[in-house]
Amino acid sequence: MQALYAQLLVGLINGSFYALLSLGLAVIFGMLNIINFAHGAVYMMGAFCAYFLLNVMGIGYWPALIIAPIAVGIFGMILERTMLQWLSGLDHLYGLLLTFGIALIIQGVFQNYFGSSGLPYAIPDELKGGINLGFMFLPIYRGWVVVFSLVVCLATWYLIEKTRLGANLRAATENPTLVRAFGINVPRMITLTYGLGVGLAALAGVLSAPINQVRPLMGADLIIVVFAVVVIGGMGSIMGSIITGFALGVIEGLTKYFYPEASNTVVFVLMVLVLLVKPTGLTGRATT
Amino acid sequence: MTVMTDDTLPATRRSIRDEMIVFVVMAALLASVPLTGIYPFFVMQALCFALLACAFNLLIGYGGLLSFGHAMFLGSAGYFTAHALKEWGLTPELGILIGTAGAAGLGVITGVVAIRRQGIYFSMITLALSQLLYFIYLQAPFTHGEDGIQGIPQGYLFGIFNLAQPTVLYYVILAGFLGGFLVVFRAVNSPFGEVLKAIRENEQRAISLGYKTDHYKLLAFILSGTLAGFAGSLKVFVAQNASLTDVHWTMSGEIVLITLVGGLGTMFGPVVGAFVIIAMQQYLAGFGQWVTVIQGVIFVVCVLTFRRGIVGEIAHYLRRSL
């Protein structure tokens, strides 16, 4: 049973990353109509940012948790201003191709300087050790990742669904021209949205740095799984992305315990099943 | 309303004649390659990728479906052919048949799933499906995992042509490429191709005109997958191995890049793109990971400033369809 709970925890942690990443993808897709293929690359950049902050400037985990997402978010906003904005009005596919190119550049540059092996990042002192819960041993850091990710996800949901800013955002998604007529600076909002989505990915990167080592390709394979998560959940609802992300992480964890051979593929197999039964995705509207 | 190609001329008799002339010139040029002393291995490799990209282009250029998983057909057919040749000791023609038929079967299965969503979702689904296959091949014993299937015997095609001889192999590959190209050419310029273009431009309208668009899309997907598999089977004889690289998503990205550089939705674009990209990889092989970076830069530059691609720009300049 110990092993089962341990795998469930690993599943929840992966689920946190799926949720944070698919949430960012959904927010970006809503505003920019672009599937951000560079999402895995910015997740990796977040982890590397934390690594540099610690090893070059001596800045620890807690400040990095704030600095890295902001730094990478600003990088994302520069990308949006210099490149992505020129694609508005073109077919969705060009956004995918452009961000794929950006991902190749970012990952290639990091691979050149850091190879493919992982760099260690220590767990901060405050979160070292674990608690014995009776039925299992819970490493504090892992518990922290799950709880913190959940809080961030819910905060993002609140921001978008319940605040005035979020209302403007959702309105601009529906009809940007009309929202502009009300005097709201929609292009700036689009830039900030992209920064927010990218920042969420970078945050996930920082969280994962002490668990999975910091590697140039850490986001490359992850992003494909997240795409499958997005196909399963649909991008129509923020809460849907969060729930699907966590649920799939847990299912993956259970698979690791009961049938480890399929743990790499279970999310993709589920995607196929969902497409056969309910092609629009679990929460999605029939958007194309 | 796809902004894929802004000058979509209907296939007039003149444009078909133009394309046939270019085709004959291309075939003549390629047939004379062994006389020029150009390294045939490079050209053979480029031809395999050219056929692969033509198959991919059938979907994106004419059907508006961007598959980000075409490596699965290339790699699967490669594995099937390699296994048939090496483990079962079958003849080359049977090996190619098994590889291509396997890719066709895979096209049926994956196509049924993938065409359930359009646009961006279609791309994500094909990518996820190919990643699923990648993990299956990584674990399946017959693929030999990371090592791949190596030292594949080339044998005698139809019992006559010795494929171990570079010149003979070259003409066999060339014949395969030209045959595959003509299939794509025929498909694009048929009523079937016209319906595909109609779906690309406005699927709702095509449906309201009474076309079962899902059938057309599935058929296009299977045809494209089969041809991509055929290219994968041919590639086995050139490279003499079958490995995980050919199923990886980076390979799918390369196929997209080749077609984008040559020109989406142009007949000859994928061929030109294949030669450009494969030549670039040969020359830059010593630069390690910078090749990836350069590929990324080409993606970005193409999407931002050069969406018609090389052949698309030429065709636009000449006001012809190529």
Coordinates of C-alpha atoms in Angstrom, one line a residue:
Chain A
M1 CA 0.0 0.0 0.0
Q2 CA 2.9 2.3 0.7
A3 CA 4.0 2.1 -2.9
L4 CA 0.4 2.9 -4.1
Y5 CA 0.2 6.0 -2.0
A6 CA 3.7 7.1 -3.2
Q7 CA 2.7 6.7 -6.8
L8 CA -0.6 8.6 -6.1
L9 CA 1.5 11.4 -4.7
V10 CA 3.8 11.4 -7.8
G11 CA 0.6 11.4 -9.9
L12 CA -0.7 14.4 -8.0
I13 CA 2.6 16.3 -8.6
N14 CA 2.6 15.5 -12.3
G15 CA -1.1 16.5 -12.3
S16 CA -0.1 19.9 -10.8
F17 CA 2.2 20.5 -13.6
Y18 CA -0.4 19.4 -16.2
A19 CA -2.9 21.7 -14.6
L20 CA -0.6 24.7 -14.5
L21 CA 0.5 24.2 -18.1
S22 CA -2.8 23.4 -19.6
L23 CA -4.3 26.3 -17.7
G24 CA -1.8 28.6 -19.4
L25 CA -2.4 27.1 -22.8
A26 CA -6.1 27.6 -22.4
V27 CA -5.8 31.2 -21.3
I28 CA -3.4 32.0 -24.2
F29 CA -5.6 30.2 -26.7
G30 CA -8.6 32.1 -25.6
M31 CA -7.0 35.5 -26.2
L32 CA -4.5 34.9 -29.0
N33 CA -6.0 32.0 -30.8
I34 CA -2.6 30.4 -30.7
I35 CA -1.6 27.0 -29.3
N36 CA 1.7 27.9 -27.6
F37 CA 4.1 25.1 -28.6
A38 CA 6.8 27.0 -26.7
H39 CA 5.0 26.3 -23.5
G40 CA 7.4 23.4 -22.7
A41 CA 10.4 25.5 -23.4
V42 CA 9.3 28.3 -21.1
Y43 CA 8.6 25.8 -18.4
M44 CA 12.2 24.7 -18.8
M45 CA 13.3 28.3 -18.8
G46 CA 11.6 28.8 -15.4
A47 CA 13.6 25.9 -13.9
F48 CA 16.8 27.2 -15.4
C49 CA 16.1 30.7 -14.2
A50 CA 15.8 29.4 -10.6
Y51 CA 19.0 27.5 -11.2
F52 CA 20.9 30.6 -12.3
L53 CA 19.5 32.7 -9.5
L54 CA 20.8 30.2 -7.0
N55 CA 24.2 29.4 -8.5
V56 CA 25.2 32.7 -10.1
M57 CA 23.5 35.3 -7.9
G58 CA 23.0 33.3 -4.7
I59 CA 19.3 34.0 -4.7
G60 CA 17.4 31.2 -3.1
Y61 CA 14.2 29.2 -3.8
W62 CA 11.6 31.6 -2.3
P63 CA 12.6 34.7 -4.2
A64 CA 13.1 32.6 -7.3
L65 CA 9.4 31.5 -7.0
I66 CA 8.5 35.1 -7.7
I67 CA 11.4 36.3 -9.8
A68 CA 11.6 33.5 -12.3
P69 CA 7.9 33.6 -13.5
I70 CA 8.1 37.4 -13.8
A71 CA 11.4 37.2 -15.8
V72 CA 10.2 34.5 -18.1
G73 CA 6.8 36.2 -18.4
I74 CA 8.6 39.4 -19.5
F75 CA 10.5 37.3 -22.0
G76 CA 7.2 35.9 -23.2
M77 CA 5.7 39.4 -23.6
I78 CA 8.7 40.4 -25.7
L79 CA 8.0 37.4 -27.9
E80 CA 4.4 38.4 -28.2
R81 CA 5.2 42.0 -29.1
T82 CA 8.0 41.2 -31.6
M83 CA 6.6 38.1 -33.3
L84 CA 3.2 36.6 -32.3
Q85 CA 1.2 39.8 -32.7
W86 CA 1.9 39.7 -36.5
L87 CA 0.0 36.5 -36.8
S88 CA -3.4 37.8 -35.8
G89 CA -5.8 37.2 -38.7
L90 CA -3.9 34.4 -40.1
D91 CA -4.8 30.7 -39.8
H92 CA -4.3 29.2 -36.3
L93 CA -1.7 26.8 -37.7
Y94 CA 0.9 29.5 -38.3
G95 CA 0.8 30.3 -34.6
L96 CA 1.6 26.6 -33.9
L97 CA 4.4 26.6 -36.4
L98 CA 5.9 29.8 -35.1
T99 CA 5.9 28.8 -31.5
F100 CA 7.3 25.4 -32.5
G101 CA 10.2 27.2 -34.1
I102 CA 10.7 29.3 -31.0
A103 CA 10.7 26.2 -28.9
L104 CA 13.4 24.6 -31.1
I105 CA 15.5 27.8 -30.8
I106 CA 15.2 28.0 -27.0
Q107 CA 15.8 24.3 -26.4
G108 CA 18.7 24.1 -28.9
V109 CA 20.5 27.0 -27.3
F110 CA 20.2 25.5 -23.8
Q111 CA 21.2 22.1 -25.1
N112 CA 24.3 23.7 -26.6
Y113 CA 25.5 25.1 -23.3
F114 CA 24.2 22.5 -20.9
G115 CA 24.1 19.2 -22.9
S116 CA 21.3 16.8 -22.2
S117 CA 22.1 15.8 -18.6
G118 CA 20.3 17.1 -15.6
L119 CA 21.6 19.8 -13.2
P120 CA 20.7 19.4 -9.5
Y121 CA 18.7 21.9 -7.6
A122 CA 18.4 21.5 -3.9
I123 CA 15.2 21.5 -1.9
P124 CA 15.0 24.6 0.3
D125 CA 15.9 24.0 3.9
E126 CA 12.4 24.9 5.2
L127 CA 10.8 22.1 3.1
K128 CA 13.3 19.4 3.7
G129 CA 12.4 16.1 5.4
G130 CA 9.0 14.5 5.7
I131 CA 6.0 13.7 7.8
N132 CA 4.9 10.2 8.7
L133 CA 1.1 10.2 8.1
G134 CA 0.7 6.8 9.5
F135 CA -0.3 5.2 6.2
M136 CA 2.5 6.8 4.2
F137 CA 5.6 8.9 4.4
L138 CA 5.0 12.4 2.9
P139 CA 8.1 14.3 1.8
I140 CA 7.2 17.9 2.8
Y141 CA 8.4 19.4 -0.5
R142 CA 6.1 17.2 -2.6
G143 CA 3.1 18.0 -0.4
W144 CA 4.0 21.7 -0.8
V145 CA 4.1 21.5 -4.6
V146 CA 0.6 20.0 -4.8
V147 CA -0.9 22.5 -2.3
F148 CA 0.8 25.5 -3.8
S149 CA -0.1 24.5 -7.4
L150 CA -3.7 24.1 -6.4
V151 CA -3.7 27.5 -4.8
V152 CA -2.2 29.1 -7.8
C153 CA -4.7 27.4 -10.2
L154 CA -7.6 28.5 -8.1
A155 CA -6.3 32.0 -7.9
T156 CA -6.0 32.1 -11.6
W157 CA -9.5 30.8 -11.9
Y158 CA -10.7 33.5 -9.5
L159 CA -8.8 36.2 -11.4
I160 CA -10.4 35.2 -14.7
E161 CA -13.9 34.2 -13.7
K162 CA -14.6 36.6 -10.8
T163 CA -12.7 39.9 -11.1
R164 CA -13.3 42.9 -13.3
L165 CA -10.0 42.4 -15.1
G166 CA -11.1 38.8 -15.9
A167 CA -14.5 40.0 -17.1
N168 CA -12.7 42.3 -19.6
L169 CA -10.5 39.5 -20.6
R170 CA -13.4 37.1 -21.3
A171 CA -15.2 39.9 -23.2
A172 CA -12.2 40.5 -25.3
T173 CA -12.0 36.8 -26.1
E174 CA -15.6 36.9 -27.4
N175 CA -15.4 40.1 -29.3
P176 CA -12.2 42.1 -29.3
T177 CA -13.5 44.9 -31.6
L178 CA -16.4 45.7 -29.3
V179 CA -14.2 45.7 -26.2
R180 CA -11.8 48.1 -27.9
A181 CA -14.7 50.4 -28.6
F182 CA -15.2 50.7 -24.8
G183 CA -11.8 52.2 -24.5
I184 CA -10.0 49.1 -23.3
N185 CA -6.5 48.5 -24.7
V186 CA -7.0 45.0 -26.1
P187 CA -3.5 44.6 -27.6
R188 CA -1.9 45.4 -24.2
M189 CA -4.3 42.9 -22.6
I190 CA -3.3 40.2 -25.1
T191 CA 0.4 40.8 -24.3
L192 CA -0.3 40.6 -20.6
T193 CA -2.3 37.4 -21.1
Y194 CA 0.5 35.8 -22.9
G195 CA 2.9 36.9 -20.2
L196 CA 0.5 35.4 -17.6
G197 CA 0.3 32.0 -19.4
V198 CA 4.0 31.9 -19.9
G199 CA 4.6 32.9 -16.3
L200 CA 2.4 30.1 -15.0
A201 CA 4.5 27.6 -17.1
A202 CA 7.7 29.1 -15.6
L203 CA 6.3 28.8 -12.1
A204 CA 5.7 25.1 -12.8
G205 CA 9.3 24.9 -13.9
V206 CA 10.6 26.4 -10.7
L207 CA 8.4 24.0 -8.6
S208 CA 9.7 21.0 -10.5
A209 CA 13.4 22.0 -10.4
P210 CA 14.0 20.2 -7.0
I211 CA 12.0 17.1 -8.0
N212 CA 13.0 16.5 -11.6
Q213 CA 16.4 17.7 -12.4
V214 CA 16.9 20.9 -14.5
R215 CA 17.4 19.7 -18.1
P216 CA 17.1 21.5 -21.4
L217 CA 14.6 19.0 -22.7
M218 CA 12.5 18.7 -19.5
G219 CA 9.6 20.5 -21.2
A220 CA 9.9 18.9 -24.6
D221 CA 8.1 15.6 -23.9
L222 CA 5.9 17.1 -21.2
I223 CA 4.3 19.5 -23.6
I224 CA 3.0 16.7 -25.8
V225 CA 1.4 15.0 -22.8
V226 CA -0.1 18.4 -21.9
F227 CA -1.5 18.7 -25.4
A228 CA -3.3 15.3 -24.9
V229 CA -4.6 16.7 -21.6
V230 CA -5.9 19.7 -23.4
V231 CA -7.6 17.6 -26.1
I232 CA -9.2 15.5 -23.3
G233 CA -10.4 18.4 -21.2
G234 CA -11.1 20.9 -24.0
M235 CA -10.0 24.5 -23.7
G236 CA -13.4 26.0 -23.1
S237 CA -13.3 26.2 -19.3
I238 CA -10.6 27.2 -16.8
M239 CA -11.9 24.9 -14.1
G240 CA -12.1 22.1 -16.6
S241 CA -8.4 22.4 -17.4
I242 CA -7.5 22.3 -13.7
I243 CA -9.6 19.3 -12.9
T244 CA -8.6 17.4 -16.0
G245 CA -4.9 18.1 -15.3
F246 CA -5.0 16.8 -11.7
A247 CA -7.3 13.9 -12.6
L248 CA -5.0 12.7 -15.4
G249 CA -2.0 13.0 -13.2
V250 CA -3.6 10.7 -10.6
I251 CA -4.7 8.2 -13.3
E252 CA -1.1 8.2 -14.5
G253 CA 0.1 7.6 -11.0
L254 CA -2.3 4.7 -10.5
T255 CA -1.2 3.2 -13.8
K256 CA 2.4 3.3 -12.6
Y257 CA 1.4 1.2 -9.7
F258 CA -0.9 -1.3 -11.3
Y259 CA 0.6 -1.6 -14.8
P260 CA 3.9 0.3 -15.0
E261 CA 4.5 -0.6 -18.7
A262 CA 1.6 1.6 -19.7
S263 CA 2.4 4.6 -17.5
N264 CA 4.0 6.5 -20.4
T265 CA 1.1 5.9 -22.7
V266 CA -2.0 6.0 -20.5
V267 CA -2.8 9.7 -21.1
F268 CA -2.6 9.2 -24.9
V269 CA -4.8 6.1 -24.7
L270 CA -7.3 8.0 -22.7
M271 CA -7.3 10.8 -25.3
V272 CA -8.1 8.2 -28.0
L273 CA -11.0 6.8 -25.9
V274 CA -12.4 10.3 -25.2
L275 CA -12.2 11.3 -28.8
L276 CA -14.1 8.1 -29.8
V277 CA -16.8 8.6 -27.2
K278 CA -17.1 12.4 -26.9
P279 CA -15.1 14.1 -29.7
T280 CA -15.5 17.7 -28.3
G281 CA -13.6 16.8 -25.1
L282 CA -15.0 16.5 -21.6
T283 CA -15.7 20.2 -20.9
G284 CA -15.0 21.7 -24.3
R285 CA -17.4 23.4 -26.6
A286 CA -17.2 22.5 -30.2
T287 CA -14.7 25.2 -31.1
T288 CA -12.4 24.7 -34.0
Chain B
M1 CA -11.5 30.7 -44.6
T2 CA -8.0 29.5 -44.6
V3 CA -5.3 32.0 -45.6
M4 CA -3.0 29.1 -46.6
T5 CA -2.6 30.0 -50.2
D6 CA -3.9 33.3 -51.4
D7 CA -3.9 32.5 -55.1
T8 CA -5.9 29.3 -55.5
L9 CA -6.5 28.9 -59.1
P10 CA -8.7 26.1 -60.2
A11 CA -6.8 23.3 -61.9
T12 CA -7.1 24.5 -65.5
R13 CA -5.8 22.6 -68.4
R14 CA -2.9 25.1 -68.7
S15 CA -1.8 24.8 -65.1
I16 CA -1.8 21.0 -65.4
R17 CA 0.3 21.3 -68.6
D18 CA 2.7 23.6 -66.8
E19 CA 3.1 21.2 -63.9
M20 CA 3.6 18.3 -66.3
I21 CA 6.4 20.1 -68.1
V22 CA 8.1 20.9 -64.7
F23 CA 7.6 17.3 -63.8
V24 CA 9.4 16.0 -66.9
V25 CA 12.2 18.4 -66.4
M26 CA 12.5 17.3 -62.8
A27 CA 12.5 13.6 -63.7
A28 CA 15.2 14.2 -66.4
L29 CA 17.4 16.1 -64.0
L30 CA 17.1 13.5 -61.3
A31 CA 17.7 10.7 -63.8
S32 CA 21.0 12.2 -64.9
V33 CA 22.3 12.6 -61.3
P34 CA 24.5 9.4 -61.4
L35 CA 26.3 10.9 -64.5
T36 CA 27.2 14.0 -62.7
G37 CA 29.2 12.5 -59.8
I38 CA 27.0 14.0 -57.1
Y39 CA 27.0 11.8 -54.0
P40 CA 24.0 9.6 -54.7
F41 CA 23.4 8.8 -51.1
F42 CA 22.5 12.4 -50.4
V43 CA 20.1 12.6 -53.4
M44 CA 18.4 9.3 -52.4
Q45 CA 17.9 10.5 -48.9
A46 CA 16.5 13.8 -50.1
L47 CA 14.1 11.9 -52.5
C48 CA 12.7 9.8 -49.6
F49 CA 12.1 13.0 -47.6
A50 CA 10.7 14.7 -50.7
L51 CA 8.1 11.9 -51.1
L52 CA 7.3 12.0 -47.4
A53 CA 6.8 15.8 -47.6
C54 CA 4.6 15.4 -50.7
A55 CA 2.4 13.0 -48.8
F56 CA 2.3 15.4 -45.8
N57 CA 1.5 18.3 -48.2
L58 CA -1.5 16.4 -49.6
L59 CA -3.1 16.9 -46.2
I60 CA -2.0 20.4 -45.2
G61 CA -1.7 22.0 -48.6
Y62 CA -4.9 20.6 -50.1
G63 CA -7.0 19.5 -47.1
G64 CA -6.0 22.1 -44.6
L65 CA -5.1 19.5 -42.1
L66 CA -1.7 20.0 -40.3
S67 CA -0.5 16.7 -39.1
F68 CA 2.2 16.9 -36.5
G69 CA 2.7 13.2 -36.3
H70 CA 3.7 12.1 -39.8
A71 CA 6.9 10.6 -38.4
M72 CA 4.7 7.7 -37.2
F73 CA 4.1 6.5 -40.7
L74 CA 7.7 7.0 -41.7
G75 CA 9.1 5.2 -38.7
S76 CA 6.4 2.4 -38.5
A77 CA 6.8 1.4 -42.2
G78 CA 10.6 1.5 -41.7
Y79 CA 10.3 -0.9 -38.8
F80 CA 7.9 -3.2 -40.6
T81 CA 10.1 -3.4 -43.7
A82 CA 13.3 -3.8 -41.8
H83 CA 11.8 -6.6 -39.7
A84 CA 10.4 -8.4 -42.8
L85 CA 13.8 -8.2 -44.5
K86 CA 16.0 -9.0 -41.7
E87 CA 14.1 -11.4 -39.4
W88 CA 11.8 -13.1 -42.0
G89 CA 14.3 -12.9 -44.9
L90 CA 11.7 -11.7 -47.3
T91 CA 12.4 -10.2 -50.7
P92 CA 12.6 -6.4 -51.1
E93 CA 9.4 -6.0 -52.9
L94 CA 7.5 -7.9 -50.2
G95 CA 9.3 -5.9 -47.5
I96 CA 8.1 -2.7 -49.2
L97 CA 4.6 -4.1 -49.5
I98 CA 4.5 -5.0 -45.8
G99 CA 5.8 -1.6 -44.7
T100 CA 3.4 0.3 -46.9
A101 CA 0.4 -1.8 -46.1
G102 CA 1.3 -1.5 -42.4
A103 CA 1.3 2.3 -42.7
A104 CA -2.0 2.2 -44.5
G105 CA -3.5 0.2 -41.7
L106 CA -2.1 2.6 -39.2
G107 CA -3.5 5.4 -41.3
V108 CA -7.0 3.9 -41.0
I109 CA -6.8 3.5 -37.2
T110 CA -5.2 6.9 -36.4
G111 CA -7.3 8.6 -39.1
V112 CA -10.6 7.6 -37.5
V113 CA -9.5 9.1 -34.2
A114 CA -7.7 12.2 -35.6
I115 CA -10.3 13.5 -38.0
R116 CA -12.8 13.8 -35.2
R117 CA -11.5 17.3 -34.5
Q118 CA -10.5 20.1 -36.8
G119 CA -7.8 22.7 -36.9
I120 CA -5.4 23.1 -34.1
Y121 CA -6.9 20.0 -32.2
F122 CA -6.1 17.8 -35.2
S123 CA -2.5 18.8 -35.0
M124 CA -2.3 18.1 -31.3
I125 CA -4.1 14.8 -31.7
T126 CA -1.7 13.6 -34.4
L127 CA 1.2 14.6 -32.3
A128 CA -0.1 12.8 -29.3
L129 CA -0.8 9.6 -31.4
S130 CA 2.7 9.6 -32.8
Q131 CA 4.1 10.0 -29.3
L132 CA 1.9 7.1 -28.2
L133 CA 3.5 4.9 -30.9
Y134 CA 6.9 6.2 -30.0
F135 CA 6.6 4.8 -26.5
I136 CA 5.1 1.5 -27.8
Y137 CA 8.1 1.1 -30.2
L138 CA 10.5 2.1 -27.3
Q139 CA 9.2 -0.9 -25.3
A140 CA 8.3 -3.4 -28.1
P141 CA 11.0 -6.1 -28.4
F142 CA 11.0 -6.3 -32.2
T143 CA 12.3 -2.7 -32.6
H144 CA 15.4 -3.4 -30.4
G145 CA 14.6 -0.2 -28.5
E146 CA 17.4 2.4 -28.5
D147 CA 19.6 0.4 -30.8
G148 CA 17.1 0.1 -33.7
I149 CA 17.2 -2.5 -36.4
Q150 CA 20.6 -2.4 -38.0
G151 CA 22.5 -4.1 -40.8
I152 CA 19.5 -4.7 -43.0
P153 CA 20.2 -6.8 -46.1
Q154 CA 19.3 -5.0 -49.3
G155 CA 18.8 -8.0 -51.6
Y156 CA 17.6 -8.3 -55.1
L157 CA 14.4 -6.4 -56.1
F158 CA 12.2 -8.8 -58.2
G159 CA 15.1 -11.1 -58.1
I160 CA 16.9 -9.0 -60.8
F161 CA 18.0 -5.6 -59.4
N162 CA 20.9 -5.7 -57.0
L163 CA 20.1 -3.1 -54.5
A164 CA 23.5 -3.2 -52.9
Q165 CA 24.8 -1.4 -56.0
P166 CA 24.4 2.3 -55.5
T167 CA 23.4 3.2 -59.1
V168 CA 20.8 0.4 -59.2
L169 CA 19.4 1.5 -55.8
Y170 CA 19.4 5.1 -56.9
Y171 CA 17.1 4.4 -59.9
V172 CA 14.8 2.2 -57.8
I173 CA 14.4 4.9 -55.3
L174 CA 13.9 7.5 -58.1
A175 CA 11.2 5.3 -59.7
G176 CA 9.5 4.9 -56.3
F177 CA 9.6 8.7 -55.7
L178 CA 8.3 9.5 -59.2
G179 CA 5.5 7.0 -58.8
G180 CA 4.5 8.3 -55.5
F181 CA 4.7 11.9 -56.7
L182 CA 2.4 11.0 -59.6
V183 CA -0.1 9.5 -57.2
V184 CA -0.2 12.8 -55.3
F185 CA -0.4 14.8 -58.5
R186 CA -3.3 12.6 -59.7
A187 CA -5.1 12.9 -56.4
V188 CA -4.8 16.7 -56.2
N189 CA -6.0 17.2 -59.8
S190 CA -9.0 14.8 -59.5
P191 CA -12.6 15.5 -58.4
F192 CA -11.5 14.1 -55.0
G193 CA -8.8 16.8 -54.8
E194 CA -11.3 19.5 -55.7
V195 CA -13.5 18.4 -52.8
L196 CA -10.5 18.4 -50.5
K197 CA -9.7 22.0 -51.5
A198 CA -13.4 22.9 -50.9
I199 CA -13.1 21.5 -47.4
R200 CA -10.0 23.5 -46.8
E201 CA -11.6 26.7 -47.8
N202 CA -14.9 26.2 -46.1
E203 CA -15.8 22.9 -44.5
Q204 CA -19.3 24.0 -43.5
R205 CA -20.2 24.9 -47.0
A206 CA -18.8 21.7 -48.3
I207 CA -21.1 19.8 -45.9
S208 CA -24.1 21.9 -46.9
L209 CA -23.4 21.0 -50.5
G210 CA -23.9 17.4 -49.5
Y211 CA -20.3 16.1 -49.3
K212 CA -19.6 13.8 -46.5
T213 CA -16.4 15.7 -45.5
D214 CA -15.3 13.2 -42.9
H215 CA -15.1 10.5 -45.6
Y216 CA -12.9 12.7 -47.8
K217 CA -10.7 13.7 -44.9
L218 CA -10.3 10.2 -43.8
L219 CA -9.5 9.0 -47.3
A220 CA -6.9 11.8 -47.7
F221 CA -5.4 10.9 -44.3
I222 CA -5.1 7.2 -45.2
L223 CA -3.6 8.1 -48.7
S224 CA -1.1 10.5 -47.1
G225 CA -0.1 8.0 -44.4
T226 CA 0.3 5.2 -47.0
L227 CA 2.5 7.3 -49.2
A228 CA 4.5 8.5 -46.2
G229 CA 4.9 4.8 -45.2
F230 CA 6.1 4.0 -48.7
A231 CA 8.7 6.7 -48.4
G232 CA 9.7 5.1 -45.0
S233 CA 10.0 1.6 -46.6
L234 CA 12.3 3.0 -49.4
K235 CA 14.4 4.9 -46.8
V236 CA 15.2 1.5 -45.2
F237 CA 17.2 0.5 -48.3
V238 CA 19.1 3.8 -48.3
A239 CA 19.9 4.0 -44.6
Q240 CA 20.0 0.3 -43.9
N241 CA 18.6 0.8 -40.5
A242 CA 15.3 1.6 -38.8
S243 CA 15.5 3.5 -35.5
L244 CA 13.5 5.5 -33.0
T245 CA 14.7 8.8 -34.5
D246 CA 12.3 8.2 -37.4
V247 CA 9.3 8.0 -35.0
H248 CA 10.2 10.9 -32.8
W249 CA 8.3 14.2 -32.8
T250 CA 11.5 16.0 -34.0
M251 CA 11.1 14.1 -37.3
S252 CA 7.5 15.2 -37.6
G253 CA 8.7 18.8 -37.1
E254 CA 11.3 18.3 -39.8
I255 CA 8.6 17.1 -42.3
V256 CA 6.6 20.3 -41.5
L257 CA 9.7 22.4 -42.0
I258 CA 10.6 20.9 -45.3
T259 CA 7.1 21.6 -46.7
L260 CA 6.9 25.0 -45.2
V261 CA 10.3 26.0 -46.7
G262 CA 9.3 24.6 -50.1
G263 CA 5.8 26.0 -50.1
L264 CA 2.6 24.7 -48.5
G265 CA 0.0 23.7 -51.1
T266 CA 2.4 23.7 -54.0
M267 CA 3.1 20.6 -56.1
F268 CA 6.9 20.9 -56.2
G269 CA 7.5 22.8 -53.0
P270 CA 8.1 19.7 -50.8
V271 CA 10.7 18.4 -53.3
V272 CA 12.6 21.7 -53.3
G273 CA 12.2 21.9 -49.5
A274 CA 13.6 18.4 -49.0
F275 CA 16.7 19.1 -51.0
V276 CA 17.3 22.4 -49.2
I277 CA 16.8 21.0 -45.7
I278 CA 18.7 17.8 -46.2
A279 CA 21.6 19.7 -47.8
M280 CA 21.6 22.1 -44.9
Q281 CA 21.8 19.2 -42.4
Q282 CA 24.7 17.6 -44.3
Y283 CA 26.7 20.8 -44.3
L284 CA 25.9 21.7 -40.7
A285 CA 26.3 18.2 -39.3
G286 CA 29.4 19.3 -37.4
F287 CA 27.7 22.1 -35.5
G288 CA 25.8 19.8 -33.1
Q289 CA 22.8 21.3 -31.5
W290 CA 23.1 24.5 -33.5
V291 CA 21.3 22.7 -36.3
T292 CA 18.2 22.6 -34.1
V293 CA 18.5 26.3 -33.5
I294 CA 18.9 27.0 -37.2
Q295 CA 15.9 24.9 -38.0
G296 CA 13.9 26.9 -35.4
V297 CA 15.1 30.2 -36.9
I298 CA 14.0 29.0 -40.4
F299 CA 10.6 28.2 -38.9
V300 CA 10.3 31.6 -37.4
V301 CA 11.5 33.5 -40.5
C302 CA 9.3 31.4 -42.8
V303 CA 6.2 32.0 -40.8
L304 CA 6.8 35.7 -40.3
T305 CA 8.0 36.7 -43.7
F306 CA 8.0 33.9 -46.2
R307 CA 4.7 32.0 -45.9
R308 CA 4.5 31.0 -49.5
G309 CA 7.8 29.2 -49.4
I310 CA 10.3 29.0 -52.2
V311 CA 8.1 27.4 -54.9
G312 CA 5.1 29.4 -53.8
E313 CA 7.0 32.7 -54.2
I314 CA 8.2 31.6 -57.7
A315 CA 4.7 30.5 -58.7
H316 CA 3.3 33.8 -57.4
Y317 CA 5.9 35.8 -59.4
L318 CA 5.2 33.8 -62.6
R319 CA 1.4 33.8 -61.9
R320 CA 1.4 30.0 -62.5
S321 CA 0.5 27.2 -60.3
L322 CA 3.5 24.9 -59.6

